Amino acid sequence: MAQNFNYDTLGSYCYANSYVNCLNYGRLYTISAAKTACPPGWHLPTDDEWQTLEAYLGIPIMEINTIGFRGVNAGHLLKKEDGIGFHAKFSGYLYRRYYDRYYSINQSAYFWTSSFDKAESKYWIRQLTPSSGGIERTKISAPGYAFSVRYIKDLQ
Protein backbone atom coordinates (compact mmCIF):
# COMPACT_ATOMS: atom_id res chain seq x y z
CA MET A 1 0.00 0.00 0.00
CA ALA A 2 1.19 3.47 -0.79
CA GLN A 3 -0.11 5.04 2.42
CA ASN A 4 -0.69 4.24 6.06
CA PHE A 5 -3.89 2.27 6.49
CA ASN A 6 -6.90 4.28 7.67
CA TYR A 7 -9.81 1.95 8.41
CA ASP A 8 -11.86 2.60 11.54
CA THR A 9 -12.15 -0.60 13.54
CA LEU A 10 -12.01 -1.69 17.17
CA GLY A 11 -8.40 -1.27 18.30
CA SER A 12 -7.59 1.58 15.91
CA TYR A 13 -6.99 5.20 16.88
CA CYS A 14 -6.43 8.64 15.45
CA TYR A 15 -3.33 10.32 16.90
CA ALA A 16 -4.46 12.54 19.81
CA ASN A 17 -8.07 11.52 18.97
CA SER A 18 -8.02 13.94 16.03
CA TYR A 19 -9.82 12.87 12.85
CA VAL A 20 -7.56 15.23 10.87
CA ASN A 21 -4.56 13.18 12.03
CA CYS A 22 -6.21 10.05 10.65
CA LEU A 23 -6.61 11.79 7.30
CA ASN A 24 -2.99 12.94 7.27
CA TYR A 25 -1.20 9.97 8.89
CA GLY A 26 -3.58 7.00 8.85
CA ARG A 27 -4.76 5.22 11.98
CA LEU A 28 -2.70 3.57 14.72
CA TYR A 29 -3.56 -0.09 15.37
CA THR A 30 -3.08 -2.55 18.19
CA ILE A 31 -1.46 -5.76 16.97
CA SER A 32 -4.76 -7.65 17.17
CA ALA A 33 -6.52 -4.98 15.11
CA ALA A 34 -3.61 -4.88 12.64
CA LYS A 35 -3.92 -8.63 12.07
CA THR A 36 -7.67 -8.55 11.42
CA ALA A 37 -8.38 -5.19 9.74
CA CYS A 38 -6.72 -5.97 6.42
CA PRO A 39 -8.88 -5.98 3.32
CA PRO A 40 -9.48 -9.29 1.50
CA GLY A 41 -6.48 -10.26 -0.62
CA TRP A 42 -3.99 -8.39 1.59
CA HIS A 43 -1.99 -9.29 4.71
CA LEU A 44 0.22 -7.81 7.41
CA PRO A 45 3.80 -8.32 6.22
CA THR A 46 6.15 -10.67 8.01
CA ASP A 47 9.63 -9.76 9.18
CA ASP A 48 10.96 -11.75 6.20
CA GLU A 49 8.83 -9.74 3.77
CA TRP A 50 10.19 -6.51 5.24
CA GLN A 51 13.70 -7.90 4.86
CA THR A 52 13.02 -8.63 1.19
CA LEU A 53 12.01 -4.99 0.70
CA GLU A 54 15.05 -3.80 2.66
CA ALA A 55 17.42 -5.90 0.54
CA TYR A 56 15.79 -4.45 -2.59
CA LEU A 57 16.39 -0.95 -1.15
CA GLY A 58 20.09 -1.69 -0.72
CA ILE A 59 20.55 -2.78 2.90
CA PRO A 60 23.57 -5.12 2.74
CA ILE A 61 22.76 -8.80 3.28
CA MET A 62 25.17 -8.88 6.25
CA GLU A 63 22.98 -6.26 8.00
CA ILE A 64 19.52 -7.63 7.12
CA ASN A 65 19.16 -9.83 10.23
CA THR A 66 20.68 -7.37 12.69
CA ILE A 67 18.75 -5.31 15.23
CA GLY A 68 18.80 -1.52 15.20
CA PHE A 69 19.05 0.97 12.34
CA ARG A 70 20.41 -0.69 9.21
CA GLY A 71 21.42 0.73 5.87
CA VAL A 72 22.32 4.31 5.06
CA ASN A 73 19.77 5.24 2.39
CA ALA A 74 16.95 2.66 2.49
CA GLY A 75 14.89 4.67 4.97
CA HIS A 76 15.16 7.79 2.81
CA LEU A 77 13.75 5.82 -0.14
CA LEU A 78 10.66 4.91 1.91
CA LYS A 79 10.10 8.56 2.87
CA LYS A 80 10.29 10.16 -0.58
CA GLU A 81 7.05 11.07 -2.30
CA ASP A 82 8.53 10.28 -5.69
CA GLY A 83 10.44 7.21 -4.48
CA ILE A 84 9.27 3.60 -4.62
CA GLY A 85 5.65 4.44 -3.74
CA PHE A 86 5.82 3.85 0.02
CA HIS A 87 5.89 7.53 1.12
CA ALA A 88 6.12 7.01 4.88
CA LYS A 89 4.30 9.42 7.15
CA PHE A 90 5.73 10.10 10.61
CA SER A 91 2.57 9.11 12.42
CA GLY A 92 4.04 8.54 15.90
CA TYR A 93 2.49 5.91 18.14
CA LEU A 94 0.08 5.33 21.00
CA TYR A 95 0.86 3.70 24.33
CA ARG A 96 -2.32 2.65 26.18
CA ARG A 97 -1.12 0.80 29.28
CA TYR A 98 -2.85 2.82 32.03
CA TYR A 99 -4.04 5.83 30.05
CA ASP A 100 -3.69 6.92 26.44
CA ARG A 101 -0.38 8.65 25.67
CA TYR A 102 0.54 9.66 22.13
CA TYR A 103 4.18 10.12 21.16
CA SER A 104 6.46 11.21 18.33
CA ILE A 105 4.17 12.56 15.62
CA ASN A 106 6.36 14.02 12.85
CA GLN A 107 9.38 12.40 14.58
CA SER A 108 8.95 8.70 13.87
CA ALA A 109 6.85 6.07 12.16
CA TYR A 110 6.45 2.55 13.55
CA PHE A 111 5.06 -0.34 11.53
CA TRP A 112 3.84 -3.72 12.75
CA THR A 113 4.90 -7.01 11.24
CA SER A 114 3.00 -10.24 11.83
CA SER A 115 6.18 -12.02 13.01
CA PHE A 116 6.21 -13.05 16.65
CA ASP A 117 9.28 -14.23 18.57
CA LYS A 118 7.84 -16.85 20.94
CA ALA A 119 11.02 -17.06 23.02
CA GLU A 120 10.79 -13.35 23.92
CA SER A 121 7.01 -12.89 23.51
CA LYS A 122 7.64 -9.92 21.23
CA TYR A 123 6.68 -8.80 17.73
CA TRP A 124 9.14 -7.57 15.13
CA ILE A 125 8.50 -3.95 14.12
CA ARG A 126 10.11 -1.33 11.89
CA GLN A 127 10.82 2.33 12.64
CA LEU A 128 11.67 5.24 10.37
CA THR A 129 12.75 8.70 11.49
CA PRO A 130 13.23 11.92 9.51
CA SER A 131 16.87 12.19 10.58
CA SER A 132 18.06 8.66 9.72
CA GLY A 133 18.55 7.03 6.35
CA GLY A 134 18.33 3.63 7.99
CA ILE A 135 15.40 1.42 8.83
CA GLU A 136 15.25 0.20 12.41
CA ARG A 137 14.42 -3.46 12.99
CA THR A 138 13.56 -4.30 16.58
CA LYS A 139 11.13 -6.26 18.75
CA ILE A 140 8.50 -5.00 21.15
CA SER A 141 6.06 -6.50 23.61
CA ALA A 142 2.72 -5.72 21.97
CA PRO A 143 0.30 -5.03 24.84
CA GLY A 144 -0.55 -1.36 25.06
CA TYR A 145 1.03 -0.20 21.78
CA ALA A 146 -0.68 1.02 18.62
CA PHE A 147 1.41 1.55 15.46
CA SER A 148 0.86 2.25 11.78
CA VAL A 149 0.11 -0.50 9.30
CA ARG A 150 1.06 -1.14 5.69
CA TYR A 151 -0.48 -4.25 4.18
CA ILE A 152 0.87 -6.11 1.19
CA LYS A 153 -1.04 -7.87 -1.55
CA ASP A 154 -1.33 -11.64 -1.32
CA LEU A 155 0.38 -13.66 -4.00
CA GLN A 156 -2.11 -15.24 -6.39
Short mmCIF file of N, CA, C and O in Angstrom, two decimals, residues 23 55 62 66 98 110 121 136 152:
data_model
loop_
_atom_site.label_atom_id
_atom_site.label_comp_id
_atom_site.label_asym_id
_atom_site.label_seq_id
_atom_site.Cartn_x
_atom_site.Cartn_y
_atom_site.Cartn_z
N LEU A 23 -6.67 11.45 8.73
CA LEU A 23 -6.61 11.79 7.30
C LEU A 23 -5.18 11.99 6.83
O LEU A 23 -4.81 11.58 5.73
N ALA A 55 16.34 -5.46 1.43
CA ALA A 55 17.42 -5.90 0.54
C ALA A 55 17.28 -5.22 -0.82
O ALA A 55 18.27 -4.76 -1.40
N MET A 62 24.56 -8.64 4.93
CA MET A 62 25.17 -8.88 6.25
C MET A 62 24.48 -8.08 7.36
O MET A 62 24.64 -8.39 8.53
N THR A 66 20.25 -8.03 11.46
CA THR A 66 20.68 -7.37 12.69
C THR A 66 19.55 -6.52 13.27
O THR A 66 18.57 -6.19 12.60
N TYR A 98 -1.97 2.38 30.95
CA TYR A 98 -2.85 2.82 32.03
C TYR A 98 -3.74 3.98 31.60
O TYR A 98 -4.81 4.18 32.13
N TYR A 110 6.26 3.95 13.16
CA TYR A 110 6.45 2.55 13.55
C TYR A 110 5.46 1.71 12.78
O TYR A 110 4.29 2.09 12.64
N SER A 121 8.40 -13.40 23.50
CA SER A 121 7.01 -12.89 23.51
C SER A 121 6.95 -11.46 22.98
O SER A 121 6.33 -10.58 23.58
N GLU A 136 15.00 0.95 11.18
CA GLU A 136 15.25 0.20 12.41
C GLU A 136 14.42 -1.07 12.43
O GLU A 136 13.22 -1.06 12.15
N ILE A 152 0.38 -5.77 2.52
CA ILE A 152 0.87 -6.11 1.19
C ILE A 152 -0.09 -7.11 0.54
O ILE A 152 -0.78 -7.86 1.22
#
